[in-house]
Structure formats: structure tokens, C-alpha cells
């Protein structure tokens, strides 16, 4: 291999939605990019696979709302570039007891951000959303702009796009060593191939923690394997995206969610952040207790679905200590940026994460305020600095 062939402007480690989005943005800036992925695009072992992800704006923190708005425009442009749909607008219903604090917080946030919403209850709710059973003492906040992203399709399409845009995108390539030098980074694969670049984006999902330790970064990531199951329709009421909204149900401390049917038969349902703590390479096994809880949720909330799932799947959450993202430069090597800790809600923001990481690499002001995502919030692995009140 000639010297030029293994030299890049940027090496991106990890080809999930975050890594491939970063490669997409960097290639768009004219950078010579190498994208390295241990498996294949949208493989089943990480976090970015499956038919669907919720796209929603209803966040408590303003920065996520801004990021969602920016990301939505990007997904629209990508769909235009490809000439095919990559998402379906379906709206979202946040369900909770009428006096629950969460409804008030969401309502305030949506109002402040100028996003449309309705508060619904009783007959008005059940006429509109016959797929869902809402207790008489509960209410829903419906936000109509939410969508379902076609996750597998998006990740594979982005891989096709980055290759078209000149990125060297390698699958079945496991990075075994990352060696940051003063002005470059050397990367070696487990089969002995090696490359060098001016900068590096570390986007290794559930495997990032190992690199944080090796690179001396003070953040701890807790990996959970989350269960999701697909429940088939039991009657004539349509549960397709467009007819049925996304749902987040705050009646329990750990919210349940469901996503309307997209490509895989059945409505997807799960319970947020209730998966077992694992090592990302541990073998999969079905958590029967968790599955029973999800079935019970479907039984009480979705009267027109069978309670026996057609499929049960798993997916990794990479949780940071405060469930906010980590998007920052290495404290000692400013040409290395870390993208991790997406804590079960990162997919929708993919391209904006790429923009933020590119801005960090080139010492530019990122498109949104990234202070929430700084490494400086950790004092030691697993510990956060107490919040200072300005
Ligand atoms: C059940 C579930 C539901 C979710 N629902 C939503 C939702 O509705 N909306 C939303 O926005 N988000 C959602 N998320 C979160 C979202 O899917 C993740 O935040 C996002 O996919 C994380 O992407 P990633 O690129 O960081 O990780 P990954 O997709 O895991 O990508 C990391 C990649 O790095 C590769 N890699 C690791 N180590 C190496 C190495 N040494 N060499 C080469 N490659 C390596 C891995 O193979 C992997 O492909 C959900 C997640 C789960 C699990």
C-alpha cells in the first residue's frame, strides 16, 4: 500500500448511525475520510438496526429541540437526494395521569418552542386514536410533527451515499488499536492493516467504553441490552404509521413506548432503560421478566393488538451517567473527538451529531450549544461534577 493510500484527513471508528453520519458530513466538507466498521451496515449487534426509530421534538432541554429541528431538515434533504421516503410523519402521544408533572413540562416546552400540540382526554382521545386505551383520569399531549424514521434503510442509504461521496468505507474491519500522536492518529485493525489520519472520530457505540479507558478519558458508560417486541394487530383498526401515532407512556417510572407498524409486521413496544447491564459482546438471551412487563403494557394500552409478539429483538443502549450525550474533544488530543453516551435517544439526531463533531475537530462554533455534552462534566469515571447554579 502506498503512503498516500493509507493517509486520511479523518478516520471514523464505528459505522452505526453516528459514525456514518459523521463520515457523510466530513465528506461533504471535502475531507478524505476512512470509515471503519467491525460488522456490516445496520448489523444486529449494536444500536442502529431495526425497522424504526421515533423522531420527536418533545424534549425538556432546548438543545435537543434545536437539534431535532436541524436533523429533520437533513432527513428531508437526504430523502430528496435518494428519491425515496426515509421516514413517515405520524405524530406522537405522550400519555400520563392528568396531574403528572411530565405533561406540564412537555406542554411548557412545546409552547416555548412554538411547536403545535393538543392536550386530549376521554372520548376526544379515543375517537382520534382508537388503537390506544387511555384511563379516564389520564391525558395525552399530542404533537403532530413527530415521525418514524426507517432506521435500517437510513443507515444503509447513508453507507451508499458516503461511498458515492468518496469515503473509503470498510466493513468487517475491527479496530484493535488507536494511537494518538501529537499531530496525527495511527489506527491498526485486528488483521494488522494500519492507517494514519490528521483526526479521528470515535463513534463505537456500546464498545466505546473500552477506548475511553485506554485513552484516559474520565467518563463511564453503562451498556444495557434493551428488549423490544413486535405485536400483531388483532382486529380491523389500522396500526400503520400514519394511522397510529408514536406513544410514550409515563404511567410508570420507566416509560413504556410503542412505535406504529412500518416494515416489520407488528407494532414495536418496549420499556425505556430497563435492559440488563451487559458487556456489548455478551451473548443475547431473552429477559422473560421484561418481556412479560411489555406484554402487560400492550394488554392494558393497546386493545387491538395480540399480546403474544411475532418477534422479540434486542438493541444496546450506551448510557452516560446523566443520560446526556458525550460530544467532545479528547482533553489532551484536540484532533480526537468522542461521540458516545446516546442513552437510547441518539438516532434521530445522527446528521447533527456529525455536524457538531466536525465543528469540534476544526475548532469552529458548533451549530448548537454543546455545553450539556462536555466531557468536563465528569470528575472521575462514572461521577458527575455537581451542577453549578449560575
Ligand atoms: C431498543 C432501542 C430503541 C431506540 N429507540 C430510539 C428512538 O426511538 N429514537 C432515537 O432517536 N433513538 C433511539 N434509540 C437510540 C439510537 O438507536 C442510538 O442512540 C444510536 O443508534 C446509536 O448509534 P451509534 O452509532 O452510537 O451506535 P452503533 O449503532 O452501535 O454503532 C457503533 C458501531 O461501532 C462499531 N464498532 C465498535 N467497535 C468497533 C471497532 N473496534 N472497530 C470497528 N467498528 C467498531 C460497531 O460494530 C457498531 O456498528 C434506540 C435504541 C435502542 C437500543
PDB file of N, CA and C in Angstrom, residues 200-265:
ATOM      1  N   UNK A 200      -9.453  11.976  14.295  1.00  0.00           N
ATOM      2  CA  UNK A 200     -10.226  10.743  14.466  1.00  0.00           C
ATOM      3  C   UNK A 200     -11.546  11.032  15.159  1.00  0.00           C
ATOM      4  N   UNK A 201     -12.606  10.388  14.674  1.00  0.00           N
ATOM      5  CA  UNK A 201     -13.913  10.421  15.348  1.00  0.00           C
ATOM      6  C   UNK A 201     -14.140   9.029  15.935  1.00  0.00           C
ATOM      7  N   UNK A 202     -14.339   8.972  17.245  1.00  0.00           N
ATOM      8  CA  UNK A 202     -14.597   7.690  17.908  1.00  0.00           C
ATOM      9  C   UNK A 202     -16.097   7.570  18.133  1.00  0.00           C
ATOM     10  N   UNK A 203     -16.730   6.671  17.372  1.00  0.00           N
ATOM     11  CA  UNK A 203     -18.202   6.512  17.433  1.00  0.00           C
ATOM     12  C   UNK A 203     -18.517   5.022  17.491  1.00  0.00           C
ATOM     13  N   UNK A 204     -17.965   4.361  18.499  1.00  0.00           N
ATOM     14  CA  UNK A 204     -18.023   2.892  18.555  1.00  0.00           C
ATOM     15  C   UNK A 204     -19.194   2.371  19.389  1.00  0.00           C
ATOM     16  N   UNK A 205     -20.216   3.199  19.630  1.00  0.00           N
ATOM     17  CA  UNK A 205     -21.440   2.747  20.312  1.00  0.00           C
ATOM     18  C   UNK A 205     -21.120   2.054  21.639  1.00  0.00           C
ATOM     19  N   UNK A 206     -21.698   0.878  21.835  1.00  0.00           N
ATOM     20  CA  UNK A 206     -21.544   0.146  23.097  1.00  0.00           C
ATOM     21  C   UNK A 206     -20.129  -0.329  23.374  1.00  0.00           C
ATOM     22  N   UNK A 207     -19.239  -0.168  22.421  1.00  0.00           N
ATOM     23  CA  UNK A 207     -17.847  -0.596  22.600  1.00  0.00           C
ATOM     24  C   UNK A 207     -16.938   0.590  22.926  1.00  0.00           C
ATOM     25  N   UNK A 208     -17.504   1.777  23.021  1.00  0.00           N
ATOM     26  CA  UNK A 208     -16.679   2.988  23.193  1.00  0.00           C
ATOM     27  C   UNK A 208     -15.976   3.014  24.545  1.00  0.00           C
ATOM     28  N   UNK A 209     -16.641   2.432  25.574  1.00  0.00           N
ATOM     29  CA  UNK A 209     -16.090   2.495  26.932  1.00  0.00           C
ATOM     30  C   UNK A 209     -14.663   1.987  27.013  1.00  0.00           C
ATOM     31  N   UNK A 210     -14.379   0.936  26.256  1.00  0.00           N
ATOM     32  CA  UNK A 210     -13.020   0.371  26.287  1.00  0.00           C
ATOM     33  C   UNK A 210     -12.002   1.397  25.815  1.00  0.00           C
ATOM     34  N   UNK A 211     -12.392   2.142  24.800  1.00  0.00           N
ATOM     35  CA  UNK A 211     -11.462   3.141  24.260  1.00  0.00           C
ATOM     36  C   UNK A 211     -11.325   4.319  25.220  1.00  0.00           C
ATOM     37  N   UNK A 212     -12.417   4.669  25.904  1.00  0.00           N
ATOM     38  CA  UNK A 212     -12.314   5.784  26.858  1.00  0.00           C
ATOM     39  C   UNK A 212     -11.284   5.430  27.922  1.00  0.00           C
ATOM     40  N   UNK A 213     -11.343   4.204  28.437  1.00  0.00           N
ATOM     41  CA  UNK A 213     -10.364   3.764  29.434  1.00  0.00           C
ATOM     42  C   UNK A 213      -8.955   3.856  28.841  1.00  0.00           C
ATOM     43  N   UNK A 214      -8.797   3.266  27.647  1.00  0.00           N
ATOM     44  CA  UNK A 214      -7.462   3.200  27.044  1.00  0.00           C
ATOM     45  C   UNK A 214      -6.919   4.593  26.746  1.00  0.00           C
ATOM     46  N   UNK A 215      -7.821   5.540  26.419  1.00  0.00           N
ATOM     47  CA  UNK A 215      -7.366   6.889  26.054  1.00  0.00           C
ATOM     48  C   UNK A 215      -7.345   7.837  27.253  1.00  0.00           C
ATOM     49  N   UNK A 216      -7.647   7.290  28.441  1.00  0.00           N
ATOM     50  CA  UNK A 216      -7.547   8.101  29.664  1.00  0.00           C
ATOM     51  C   UNK A 216      -8.650   9.141  29.793  1.00  0.00           C
ATOM     52  N   UNK A 217      -9.845   8.837  29.296  1.00  0.00           N
ATOM     53  CA  UNK A 217     -10.958   9.799  29.381  1.00  0.00           C
ATOM     54  C   UNK A 217     -11.836   9.463  30.578  1.00  0.00           C
ATOM     55  N   UNK A 218     -12.214  10.508  31.354  1.00  0.00           N
ATOM     56  CA  UNK A 218     -12.922  10.294  32.624  1.00  0.00           C
ATOM     57  C   UNK A 218     -14.429  10.170  32.479  1.00  0.00           C
ATOM     58  N   UNK A 219     -14.900   9.291  31.689  1.00  0.00           N
ATOM     59  CA  UNK A 219     -16.355   9.113  31.618  1.00  0.00           C
ATOM     60  C   UNK A 219     -16.632   7.625  31.620  1.00  0.00           C
ATOM     61  N   UNK A 220     -17.714   7.254  32.280  1.00  0.00           N
ATOM     62  CA  UNK A 220     -18.053   5.835  32.306  1.00  0.00           C
ATOM     63  C   UNK A 220     -19.350   5.635  31.528  1.00  0.00           C
ATOM     64  N   UNK A 221     -19.390   4.574  30.768  1.00  0.00           N
ATOM     65  CA  UNK A 221     -20.604   4.258  30.011  1.00  0.00           C
ATOM     66  C   UNK A 221     -21.156   2.936  30.523  1.00  0.00           C
ATOM     67  N   UNK A 222     -22.459   2.900  30.737  1.00  0.00           N
ATOM     68  CA  UNK A 222     -23.104   1.653  31.187  1.00  0.00           C
ATOM     69  C   UNK A 222     -23.929   1.122  30.018  1.00  0.00           C
ATOM     70  N   UNK A 223     -23.625  -0.097  29.628  1.00  0.00           N
ATOM     71  CA  UNK A 223     -24.295  -0.675  28.459  1.00  0.00           C
ATOM     72  C   UNK A 223     -25.462  -1.536  28.932  1.00  0.00           C
ATOM     73  N   UNK A 224     -26.632  -1.297  28.384  1.00  0.00           N
ATOM     74  CA  UNK A 224     -27.778  -2.159  28.689  1.00  0.00           C
ATOM     75  C   UNK A 224     -28.294  -2.769  27.392  1.00  0.00           C
ATOM     76  N   UNK A 225     -28.730  -4.023  27.504  1.00  0.00           N
ATOM     77  CA  UNK A 225     -29.341  -4.663  26.324  1.00  0.00           C
ATOM     78  C   UNK A 225     -30.840  -4.579  26.489  1.00  0.00           C
ATOM     79  N   UNK A 226     -31.468  -3.738  25.646  1.00  0.00           N
ATOM     80  CA  UNK A 226     -32.892  -3.439  25.771  1.00  0.00           C
ATOM     81  C   UNK A 226     -33.701  -4.386  24.889  1.00  0.00           C
ATOM     82  N   UNK A 227     -34.820  -4.800  25.434  1.00  0.00           N
ATOM     83  CA  UNK A 227     -35.690  -5.726  24.703  1.00  0.00           C
ATOM     84  C   UNK A 227     -36.777  -4.943  23.971  1.00  0.00           C
ATOM     85  N   UNK A 228     -37.093  -5.364  22.770  1.00  0.00           N
ATOM     86  CA  UNK A 228     -38.242  -4.793  22.064  1.00  0.00           C
ATOM     87  C   UNK A 228     -38.975  -5.931  21.379  1.00  0.00           C
ATOM     88  N   UNK A 229     -40.266  -5.799  21.289  1.00  0.00           N
ATOM     89  CA  UNK A 229     -41.059  -6.894  20.722  1.00  0.00           C
ATOM     90  C   UNK A 229     -42.104  -6.307  19.784  1.00  0.00           C
ATOM     91  N   UNK A 230     -42.483  -7.105  18.778  1.00  0.00           N
ATOM     92  CA  UNK A 230     -43.456  -6.660  17.773  1.00  0.00           C
ATOM     93  C   UNK A 230     -44.758  -7.419  17.974  1.00  0.00           C
ATOM     94  N   UNK A 231     -45.854  -6.659  18.132  1.00  0.00           N
ATOM     95  CA  UNK A 231     -47.150  -7.257  18.463  1.00  0.00           C
ATOM     96  C   UNK A 231     -48.110  -7.116  17.275  1.00  0.00           C
ATOM     97  N   UNK A 232     -48.708  -8.235  16.844  1.00  0.00           N
ATOM     98  CA  UNK A 232     -49.578  -8.177  15.656  1.00  0.00           C
ATOM     99  C   UNK A 232     -50.967  -7.609  15.958  1.00  0.00           C
ATOM    100  N   UNK A 233     -51.557  -7.048  14.938  1.00  0.00           N
ATOM    101  CA  UNK A 233     -52.894  -6.447  15.016  1.00  0.00           C
ATOM    102  C   UNK A 233     -53.951  -7.551  15.178  1.00  0.00           C
ATOM    103  N   UNK A 234     -54.921  -7.293  16.072  1.00  0.00           N
ATOM    104  CA  UNK A 234     -55.927  -8.337  16.343  1.00  0.00           C
ATOM    105  C   UNK A 234     -57.280  -8.025  15.704  1.00  0.00           C
ATOM    106  N   UNK A 235     -57.433  -6.888  15.071  1.00  0.00           N
ATOM    107  CA  UNK A 235     -58.743  -6.542  14.501  1.00  0.00           C
ATOM    108  C   UNK A 235     -58.558  -5.606  13.329  1.00  0.00           C
ATOM    109  N   UNK A 236     -59.631  -4.928  12.921  1.00  0.00           N
ATOM    110  CA  UNK A 236     -59.565  -4.098  11.714  1.00  0.00           C
ATOM    111  C   UNK A 236     -58.917  -2.718  11.912  1.00  0.00           C
ATOM    112  N   UNK A 237     -58.692  -2.305  13.174  1.00  0.00           N
ATOM    113  CA  UNK A 237     -58.149  -0.951  13.397  1.00  0.00           C
ATOM    114  C   UNK A 237     -56.687  -0.907  12.918  1.00  0.00           C
ATOM    115  N   UNK A 238     -56.392   0.040  12.022  1.00  0.00           N
ATOM    116  CA  UNK A 238     -55.027   0.112  11.464  1.00  0.00           C
ATOM    117  C   UNK A 238     -54.018   0.595  12.499  1.00  0.00           C
ATOM    118  N   UNK A 239     -52.863  -0.069  12.539  1.00  0.00           N
ATOM    119  CA  UNK A 239     -51.760   0.337  13.420  1.00  0.00           C
ATOM    120  C   UNK A 239     -50.554   0.749  12.586  1.00  0.00           C
ATOM    121  N   UNK A 240     -50.794   1.084  11.324  1.00  0.00           N
ATOM    122  CA  UNK A 240     -49.701   1.516  10.451  1.00  0.00           C
ATOM    123  C   UNK A 240     -49.270   2.932  10.834  1.00  0.00           C
ATOM    124  N   UNK A 241     -47.978   3.249  10.556  1.00  0.00           N
ATOM    125  CA  UNK A 241     -47.510   4.627  10.735  1.00  0.00           C
ATOM    126  C   UNK A 241     -48.385   5.526   9.873  1.00  0.00           C
ATOM    127  N   UNK A 242     -48.839   6.609  10.444  1.00  0.00           N
ATOM    128  CA  UNK A 242     -49.768   7.491   9.731  1.00  0.00           C
ATOM    129  C   UNK A 242     -51.146   7.389  10.350  1.00  0.00           C
ATOM    130  N   UNK A 243     -51.581   6.135  10.630  1.00  0.00           N
ATOM    131  CA  UNK A 243     -52.866   5.947  11.315  1.00  0.00           C
ATOM    132  C   UNK A 243     -52.649   6.003  12.828  1.00  0.00           C
ATOM    133  N   UNK A 244     -51.623   5.326  13.287  1.00  0.00           N
ATOM    134  CA  UNK A 244     -51.333   5.280  14.730  1.00  0.00           C
ATOM    135  C   UNK A 244     -50.141   6.202  15.034  1.00  0.00           C
ATOM    136  N   UNK A 245     -50.165   6.916  16.154  1.00  0.00           N
ATOM    137  CA  UNK A 245     -49.013   7.765  16.499  1.00  0.00           C
ATOM    138  C   UNK A 245     -47.923   6.960  17.209  1.00  0.00           C
ATOM    139  N   UNK A 246     -46.733   7.554  17.338  1.00  0.00           N
ATOM    140  CA  UNK A 246     -45.755   7.064  18.314  1.00  0.00           C
ATOM    141  C   UNK A 246     -46.357   7.275  19.694  1.00  0.00           C
ATOM    142  N   UNK A 247     -45.963   6.456  20.651  1.00  0.00           N
ATOM    143  CA  UNK A 247     -46.518   6.592  22.008  1.00  0.00           C
ATOM    144  C   UNK A 247     -45.402   6.507  23.040  1.00  0.00           C
ATOM    145  N   UNK A 248     -45.398   7.445  23.986  1.00  0.00           N
ATOM    146  CA  UNK A 248     -44.576   7.280  25.197  1.00  0.00           C
ATOM    147  C   UNK A 248     -45.543   7.340  26.361  1.00  0.00           C
ATOM    148  N   UNK A 249     -45.472   6.319  27.199  1.00  0.00           N
ATOM    149  CA  UNK A 249     -46.443   6.173  28.278  1.00  0.00           C
ATOM    150  C   UNK A 249     -45.749   6.385  29.627  1.00  0.00           C
ATOM    151  N   UNK A 250     -46.079   7.495  30.277  1.00  0.00           N
ATOM    152  CA  UNK A 250     -45.430   7.868  31.543  1.00  0.00           C
ATOM    153  C   UNK A 250     -46.242   7.437  32.765  1.00  0.00           C
ATOM    154  N   UNK A 251     -47.078   6.425  32.632  1.00  0.00           N
ATOM    155  CA  UNK A 251     -47.829   5.967  33.803  1.00  0.00           C
ATOM    156  C   UNK A 251     -46.955   5.183  34.773  1.00  0.00           C
ATOM    157  N   UNK A 252     -45.772   4.784  34.316  1.00  0.00           N
ATOM    158  CA  UNK A 252     -44.851   4.038  35.187  1.00  0.00           C
ATOM    159  C   UNK A 252     -43.542   4.822  35.266  1.00  0.00           C
ATOM    160  N   UNK A 253     -42.742   4.540  36.309  1.00  0.00           N
ATOM    161  CA  UNK A 253     -41.491   5.284  36.487  1.00  0.00           C
ATOM    162  C   UNK A 253     -40.588   5.098  35.270  1.00  0.00           C
ATOM    163  N   UNK A 254     -40.487   3.884  34.749  1.00  0.00           N
ATOM    164  CA  UNK A 254     -39.758   3.648  33.494  1.00  0.00           C
ATOM    165  C   UNK A 254     -40.798   3.666  32.376  1.00  0.00           C
ATOM    166  N   UNK A 255     -40.745   4.655  31.499  1.00  0.00           N
ATOM    167  CA  UNK A 255     -41.808   4.755  30.499  1.00  0.00           C
ATOM    168  C   UNK A 255     -41.790   3.608  29.485  1.00  0.00           C
ATOM    169  N   UNK A 256     -42.971   3.131  29.147  1.00  0.00           N
ATOM    170  CA  UNK A 256     -43.124   2.204  28.028  1.00  0.00           C
ATOM    171  C   UNK A 256     -43.308   3.048  26.766  1.00  0.00           C
ATOM    172  N   UNK A 257     -43.025   2.431  25.637  1.00  0.00           N
ATOM    173  CA  UNK A 257     -43.249   3.152  24.383  1.00  0.00           C
ATOM    174  C   UNK A 257     -43.762   2.186  23.330  1.00  0.00           C
ATOM    175  N   UNK A 258     -44.432   2.702  22.316  1.00  0.00           N
ATOM    176  CA  UNK A 258     -44.672   1.881  21.127  1.00  0.00           C
ATOM    177  C   UNK A 258     -44.605   2.725  19.866  1.00  0.00           C
ATOM    178  N   UNK A 259     -44.222   2.046  18.808  1.00  0.00           N
ATOM    179  CA  UNK A 259     -43.992   2.679  17.508  1.00  0.00           C
ATOM    180  C   UNK A 259     -44.880   1.942  16.507  1.00  0.00           C
ATOM    181  N   UNK A 260     -45.646   2.694  15.689  1.00  0.00           N
ATOM    182  CA  UNK A 260     -46.560   2.022  14.764  1.00  0.00           C
ATOM    183  C   UNK A 260     -45.837   1.122  13.765  1.00  0.00           C
ATOM    184  N   UNK A 261     -46.628   0.289  13.131  1.00  0.00           N
ATOM    185  CA  UNK A 261     -46.045  -0.675  12.188  1.00  0.00           C
ATOM    186  C   UNK A 261     -45.446   0.040  10.984  1.00  0.00           C
ATOM    187  N   UNK A 262     -44.225  -0.383  10.632  1.00  0.00           N
ATOM    188  CA  UNK A 262     -43.577   0.211   9.451  1.00  0.00           C
ATOM    189  C   UNK A 262     -43.327  -0.898   8.429  1.00  0.00           C
ATOM    190  N   UNK A 263     -42.175  -1.577   8.553  1.00  0.00           N
ATOM    191  CA  UNK A 263     -41.878  -2.626   7.562  1.00  0.00           C
ATOM    192  C   UNK A 263     -42.044  -4.025   8.130  1.00  0.00           C
ATOM    193  N   UNK A 264     -41.623  -4.172   9.383  1.00  0.00           N
ATOM    194  CA  UNK A 264     -41.745  -5.479  10.043  1.00  0.00           C
ATOM    195  C   UNK A 264     -43.192  -5.620  10.511  1.00  0.00           C
ATOM    196  N   UNK A 265     -43.825  -6.783  10.363  1.00  0.00           N
ATOM    197  CA  UNK A 265     -45.209  -6.902  10.850  1.00  0.00           C
ATOM    198  C   UNK A 265     -45.279  -6.677  12.363  1.00  0.00           C
TER     199      UNK A 265
END
